[in-house]
PDB file of C-alpha atoms in Angstrom:
ATOM      1  CA  UNK A 138     -11.804 -18.048 -14.429  1.00  0.00           C
ATOM      2  CA  UNK A 139      -9.049 -16.832 -12.092  1.00  0.00           C
ATOM      3  CA  UNK A 140      -9.003 -13.401 -13.724  1.00  0.00           C
ATOM      4  CA  UNK A 141     -12.770 -13.087 -13.302  1.00  0.00           C
ATOM      5  CA  UNK A 142     -12.644 -14.112  -9.630  1.00  0.00           C
ATOM      6  CA  UNK A 143      -9.740 -11.768  -8.940  1.00  0.00           C
ATOM      7  CA  UNK A 144     -11.521  -8.894 -10.707  1.00  0.00           C
ATOM      8  CA  UNK A 145     -14.693  -9.369  -8.665  1.00  0.00           C
ATOM      9  CA  UNK A 146     -12.611  -9.673  -5.475  1.00  0.00           C
ATOM     10  CA  UNK A 147     -10.734  -6.419  -6.148  1.00  0.00           C
ATOM     11  CA  UNK A 148     -13.848  -4.523  -7.261  1.00  0.00           C
ATOM     12  CA  UNK A 149     -15.776  -5.676  -4.193  1.00  0.00           C
ATOM     13  CA  UNK A 150     -12.902  -4.610  -1.960  1.00  0.00           C
ATOM     14  CA  UNK A 151     -12.684  -1.175  -3.553  1.00  0.00           C
ATOM     15  CA  UNK A 152     -16.425  -0.530  -3.619  1.00  0.00           C
ATOM     16  CA  UNK A 153     -17.506  -2.125  -0.344  1.00  0.00           C
ATOM     17  CA  UNK A 154     -14.547  -1.704   1.981  1.00  0.00           C
ATOM     18  CA  UNK A 155     -13.634   1.670   0.498  1.00  0.00           C
ATOM     19  CA  UNK A 156     -17.157   2.966   1.078  1.00  0.00           C
ATOM     20  CA  UNK A 157     -17.174   1.687   4.655  1.00  0.00           C
ATOM     21  CA  UNK A 158     -13.821   3.269   5.485  1.00  0.00           C
ATOM     22  CA  UNK A 159     -14.936   6.681   4.223  1.00  0.00           C
ATOM     23  CA  UNK A 160     -18.434   6.595   5.745  1.00  0.00           C
ATOM     24  CA  UNK A 161     -17.259   5.209   9.100  1.00  0.00           C
ATOM     25  CA  UNK A 162     -14.495   7.814   9.285  1.00  0.00           C
ATOM     26  CA  UNK A 163     -16.955  10.665   8.673  1.00  0.00           C
ATOM     27  CA  UNK A 164     -19.659   9.357  11.006  1.00  0.00           C
ATOM     28  CA  UNK A 165     -18.410  10.541  14.438  1.00  0.00           C
ATOM     29  CA  UNK A 166     -18.138  14.171  13.305  1.00  0.00           C
ATOM     30  CA  UNK A 167     -21.728  14.273  12.057  1.00  0.00           C
ATOM     31  CA  UNK A 168     -23.021  12.338  15.062  1.00  0.00           C
ATOM     32  CA  UNK A 169     -21.495  14.951  17.384  1.00  0.00           C
ATOM     33  CA  UNK A 170     -23.015  17.713  15.278  1.00  0.00           C
ATOM     34  CA  UNK A 171     -26.388  15.956  15.505  1.00  0.00           C
ATOM     35  CA  UNK A 172     -25.942  15.922  19.287  1.00  0.00           C
ATOM     36  CA  UNK A 173     -25.060  19.615  19.272  1.00  0.00           C
ATOM     37  CA  UNK A 174     -21.721  19.095  21.041  1.00  0.00           C
ATOM     38  CA  UNK A 175     -19.382  19.772  18.115  1.00  0.00           C
ATOM     39  CA  UNK A 176     -17.794  23.195  17.749  1.00  0.00           C
ATOM     40  CA  UNK A 177     -18.387  23.091  13.991  1.00  0.00           C
ATOM     41  CA  UNK A 178     -22.016  24.019  13.520  1.00  0.00           C
ATOM     42  CA  UNK A 179     -22.201  24.546   9.754  1.00  0.00           C
ATOM     43  CA  UNK A 180     -24.483  21.565   9.037  1.00  0.00           C
ATOM     44  CA  UNK A 181     -26.425  21.345  12.318  1.00  0.00           C
ATOM     45  CA  UNK A 182     -29.853  21.033  10.678  1.00  0.00           C
ATOM     46  CA  UNK A 183     -28.740  18.275   8.320  1.00  0.00           C
ATOM     47  CA  UNK A 184     -26.338  16.515  10.716  1.00  0.00           C
ATOM     48  CA  UNK A 185     -28.834  13.908  12.027  1.00  0.00           C
ATOM     49  CA  UNK A 186     -29.806  12.904   8.481  1.00  0.00           C
ATOM     50  CA  UNK A 187     -26.167  12.802   7.354  1.00  0.00           C
ATOM     51  CA  UNK A 188     -25.145  10.703  10.366  1.00  0.00           C
ATOM     52  CA  UNK A 189     -28.047   8.308   9.741  1.00  0.00           C
ATOM     53  CA  UNK A 190     -27.094   8.031   6.062  1.00  0.00           C
ATOM     54  CA  UNK A 191     -23.453   7.299   6.902  1.00  0.00           C
ATOM     55  CA  UNK A 192     -24.585   4.574   9.311  1.00  0.00           C
ATOM     56  CA  UNK A 193     -26.829   3.037   6.630  1.00  0.00           C
ATOM     57  CA  UNK A 194     -23.922   3.085   4.162  1.00  0.00           C
ATOM     58  CA  UNK A 195     -21.738   1.250   6.680  1.00  0.00           C
ATOM     59  CA  UNK A 196     -24.424  -1.365   7.375  1.00  0.00           C
ATOM     60  CA  UNK A 197     -25.303  -1.975   3.724  1.00  0.00           C
ATOM     61  CA  UNK A 198     -21.735  -2.160   2.498  1.00  0.00           C
ATOM     62  CA  UNK A 199     -20.783  -4.417   5.416  1.00  0.00           C
ATOM     63  CA  UNK A 200     -23.167  -6.988   3.956  1.00  0.00           C
ATOM     64  CA  UNK A 201     -21.881  -6.374   0.418  1.00  0.00           C
ATOM     65  CA  UNK A 202     -18.336  -6.643   1.765  1.00  0.00           C
ATOM     66  CA  UNK A 203     -18.883 -10.337   2.463  1.00  0.00           C
ATOM     67  CA  UNK A 204     -18.147 -10.818  -1.236  1.00  0.00           C
ATOM     68  CA  UNK A 205     -14.536  -9.739  -0.658  1.00  0.00           C
ATOM     69  CA  UNK A 206     -13.370 -12.796   1.315  1.00  0.00           C
ATOM     70  CA  UNK A 207     -15.679 -15.131  -0.618  1.00  0.00           C
ATOM     71  CA  UNK A 208     -14.168 -14.188  -3.972  1.00  0.00           C
ATOM     72  CA  UNK A 209     -10.720 -13.855  -2.394  1.00  0.00           C
ATOM     73  CA  UNK A 210     -10.814 -17.436  -1.134  1.00  0.00           C
ATOM     74  CA  UNK A 211     -12.134 -18.642  -4.506  1.00  0.00           C
ATOM     75  CA  UNK A 212      -9.277 -16.811  -6.252  1.00  0.00           C
ATOM     76  CA  UNK A 213      -6.718 -18.241  -3.814  1.00  0.00           C
ATOM     77  CA  UNK A 214      -8.055 -21.745  -4.420  1.00  0.00           C
ATOM     78  CA  UNK A 215      -7.690 -21.258  -8.177  1.00  0.00           C
ATOM     79  CA  UNK A 216      -4.117 -20.017  -7.689  1.00  0.00           C
ATOM     80  CA  UNK A 217      -3.290 -22.822  -5.255  1.00  0.00           C
ATOM     81  CA  UNK A 218      -2.143 -20.458  -2.490  1.00  0.00           C
ATOM     82  CA  UNK A 219      -4.660 -21.282   0.254  1.00  0.00           C
ATOM     83  CA  UNK A 220      -1.926 -22.371   2.647  1.00  0.00           C
ATOM     84  CA  UNK A 221       0.476 -19.468   2.016  1.00  0.00           C
ATOM     85  CA  UNK A 222       1.331 -17.472   5.124  1.00  0.00           C
ATOM     86  CA  UNK A 223       0.470 -14.103   3.556  1.00  0.00           C
ATOM     87  CA  UNK A 224      -3.020 -15.337   2.680  1.00  0.00           C
ATOM     88  CA  UNK A 225      -3.652 -16.836   6.109  1.00  0.00           C
ATOM     89  CA  UNK A 226      -2.472 -13.580   7.737  1.00  0.00           C
ATOM     90  CA  UNK A 227      -4.765 -11.609   5.407  1.00  0.00           C
ATOM     91  CA  UNK A 228      -7.727 -13.821   6.286  1.00  0.00           C
ATOM     92  CA  UNK A 229      -7.059 -13.426  10.010  1.00  0.00           C
ATOM     93  CA  UNK A 230      -6.794  -9.635   9.679  1.00  0.00           C
ATOM     94  CA  UNK A 231      -9.967  -9.603   7.566  1.00  0.00           C
ATOM     95  CA  UNK A 232     -11.780 -11.581  10.263  1.00  0.00           C
ATOM     96  CA  UNK A 233     -10.593  -9.156  12.955  1.00  0.00           C
ATOM     97  CA  UNK A 234     -11.676  -6.166  10.827  1.00  0.00           C
ATOM     98  CA  UNK A 235     -15.092  -7.717  10.124  1.00  0.00           C
ATOM     99  CA  UNK A 236     -15.590  -8.507  13.813  1.00  0.00           C
ATOM    100  CA  UNK A 237     -14.582  -4.987  14.793  1.00  0.00           C
ATOM    101  CA  UNK A 238     -17.064  -3.551  12.304  1.00  0.00           C
ATOM    102  CA  UNK A 239     -19.968  -5.839  13.183  1.00  0.00           C
ATOM    103  CA  UNK A 240     -19.498  -6.072  16.932  1.00  0.00           C
ATOM    104  CA  UNK A 241     -18.147  -2.652  17.875  1.00  0.00           C
ATOM    105  CA  UNK A 242     -18.282   0.041  15.164  1.00  0.00           C
ATOM    106  CA  UNK A 243     -21.838  -0.461  13.882  1.00  0.00           C
ATOM    107  CA  UNK A 244     -23.307  -0.779  17.415  1.00  0.00           C
ATOM    108  CA  UNK A 245     -21.263   2.283  18.472  1.00  0.00           C
ATOM    109  CA  UNK A 246     -22.709   4.260  15.588  1.00  0.00           C
ATOM    110  CA  UNK A 247     -26.223   3.145  16.531  1.00  0.00           C
ATOM    111  CA  UNK A 248     -25.549   4.199  20.119  1.00  0.00           C
ATOM    112  CA  UNK A 249     -24.576   7.708  19.042  1.00  0.00           C
ATOM    113  CA  UNK A 250     -27.627   7.922  16.796  1.00  0.00           C
ATOM    114  CA  UNK A 251     -29.788   6.866  19.735  1.00  0.00           C
ATOM    115  CA  UNK A 252     -28.180   9.575  21.880  1.00  0.00           C
ATOM    116  CA  UNK A 253     -29.080  12.069  19.145  1.00  0.00           C
ATOM    117  CA  UNK A 254     -32.594  10.590  19.047  1.00  0.00           C
ATOM    118  CA  UNK A 255     -32.252   9.642  15.375  1.00  0.00           C
ATOM    119  CA  UNK A 256     -34.698   6.786  14.764  1.00  0.00           C
ATOM    120  CA  UNK A 257     -33.572   3.499  13.285  1.00  0.00           C
ATOM    121  CA  UNK A 258     -35.353   3.105   9.917  1.00  0.00           C
ATOM    122  CA  UNK A 259     -35.686  -0.626  10.634  1.00  0.00           C
ATOM    123  CA  UNK A 260     -37.875   0.154  13.648  1.00  0.00           C
ATOM    124  CA  UNK A 261     -41.325   1.676  13.407  1.00  0.00           C
ATOM    125  CA  UNK A 262     -42.771   4.039  15.948  1.00  0.00           C
ATOM    126  CA  UNK A 263     -43.332   7.752  16.329  1.00  0.00           C
ATOM    127  CA  UNK A 264     -43.449   7.957  20.110  1.00  0.00           C
ATOM    128  CA  UNK A 265     -39.860   9.155  20.536  1.00  0.00           C
ATOM    129  CA  UNK A 266     -39.299  11.747  23.233  1.00  0.00           C
ATOM    130  CA  UNK A 267     -36.407  14.235  23.198  1.00  0.00           C
ATOM    131  CA  UNK A 268     -33.546  12.909  25.280  1.00  0.00           C
ATOM    132  CA  UNK A 269     -30.855  15.019  26.958  1.00  0.00           C
ATOM    133  CA  UNK A 270     -27.383  14.505  25.500  1.00  0.00           C
ATOM    134  CA  UNK A 271     -25.439  12.203  27.816  1.00  0.00           C
ATOM    135  CA  UNK A 272     -21.966  13.086  29.048  1.00  0.00           C
ATOM    136  CA  UNK A 273     -20.724   9.961  27.309  1.00  0.00           C
ATOM    137  CA  UNK A 274     -21.372  11.294  23.790  1.00  0.00           C
ATOM    138  CA  UNK A 275     -17.961  12.844  23.173  1.00  0.00           C
ATOM    139  CA  UNK A 276     -15.966   9.919  24.675  1.00  0.00           C
ATOM    140  CA  UNK A 277     -18.111   7.470  22.700  1.00  0.00           C
ATOM    141  CA  UNK A 278     -17.422   9.384  19.483  1.00  0.00           C
ATOM    142  CA  UNK A 279     -13.696   9.547  20.269  1.00  0.00           C
ATOM    143  CA  UNK A 280     -13.588   5.795  20.924  1.00  0.00           C
ATOM    144  CA  UNK A 281     -15.498   5.165  17.694  1.00  0.00           C
ATOM    145  CA  UNK A 282     -13.034   7.360  15.786  1.00  0.00           C
ATOM    146  CA  UNK A 283     -10.120   5.358  17.207  1.00  0.00           C
ATOM    147  CA  UNK A 284     -11.723   2.002  16.422  1.00  0.00           C
ATOM    148  CA  UNK A 285     -12.561   3.130  12.892  1.00  0.00           C
ATOM    149  CA  UNK A 286      -8.913   4.091  12.453  1.00  0.00           C
ATOM    150  CA  UNK A 287      -7.877   0.614  13.592  1.00  0.00           C
ATOM    151  CA  UNK A 288     -10.378  -0.894  11.137  1.00  0.00           C
ATOM    152  CA  UNK A 289      -8.856   1.222   8.358  1.00  0.00           C
ATOM    153  CA  UNK A 290      -5.282   0.217   9.291  1.00  0.00           C
ATOM    154  CA  UNK A 291      -6.299  -3.452   9.289  1.00  0.00           C
ATOM    155  CA  UNK A 292      -7.638  -3.119   5.745  1.00  0.00           C
ATOM    156  CA  UNK A 293      -4.574  -1.168   4.622  1.00  0.00           C
ATOM    157  CA  UNK A 294      -2.405  -3.974   5.990  1.00  0.00           C
ATOM    158  CA  UNK A 295      -4.476  -6.588   4.157  1.00  0.00           C
ATOM    159  CA  UNK A 296      -4.117  -4.570   0.955  1.00  0.00           C
ATOM    160  CA  UNK A 297      -0.330  -4.440   1.329  1.00  0.00           C
ATOM    161  CA  UNK A 298      -0.216  -8.183   2.021  1.00  0.00           C
ATOM    162  CA  UNK A 299      -2.293  -8.839  -1.104  1.00  0.00           C
ATOM    163  CA  UNK A 300       0.086  -6.795  -3.233  1.00  0.00           C
ATOM    164  CA  UNK A 301       3.466  -7.753  -1.737  1.00  0.00           C
ATOM    165  CA  UNK A 302       2.615 -11.397  -0.887  1.00  0.00           C
ATOM    166  CA  UNK A 303       5.691 -11.995   1.278  1.00  0.00           C
ATOM    167  CA  UNK A 304       7.162 -15.449   0.791  1.00  0.00           C
ATOM    168  CA  UNK A 305       5.018 -16.151  -2.258  1.00  0.00           C
ATOM    169  CA  UNK A 306       6.459 -18.303  -4.994  1.00  0.00           C
ATOM    170  CA  UNK A 307       3.798 -17.217  -7.522  1.00  0.00           C
ATOM    171  CA  UNK A 308       5.690 -13.984  -8.286  1.00  0.00           C
ATOM    172  CA  UNK A 309       4.781 -10.500  -7.160  1.00  0.00           C
TER     173      UNK A 309
END
């Protein structure tokens, strides 16, 4: 059973968290292109759709990513390592990363999409009026890029902790 739980945990981490890190890292560039304030104008016509797709990927995989700690905790319980320092540190970092994603990154992405007047597919309504690009677009994108980098470093740290397991007596 432990091997099954560990396999699902690792696959969920690779598929869900990996997808989020790539999509979230690409998002600010396409959001700025959608706003027309990026120097790179190769994909201007498709930029709003690409930015919206990247945001949807982040939202969907954030929900799927809940399987990572669920199966991780189940695996840790099977291995009897729930109180090990490396696991507790990993859980804390995972909680910080999840909070950063849910409370800052996803709303920041939605904010940039709103600035670009890209409708939210969850909301219905065709009465959208063109909106001038606010001066805050570039700083918002820069802040989002930084926060996404922090999110990625948090997950890289968790990955290292999962592999190295400092202080573990179960063998590494």
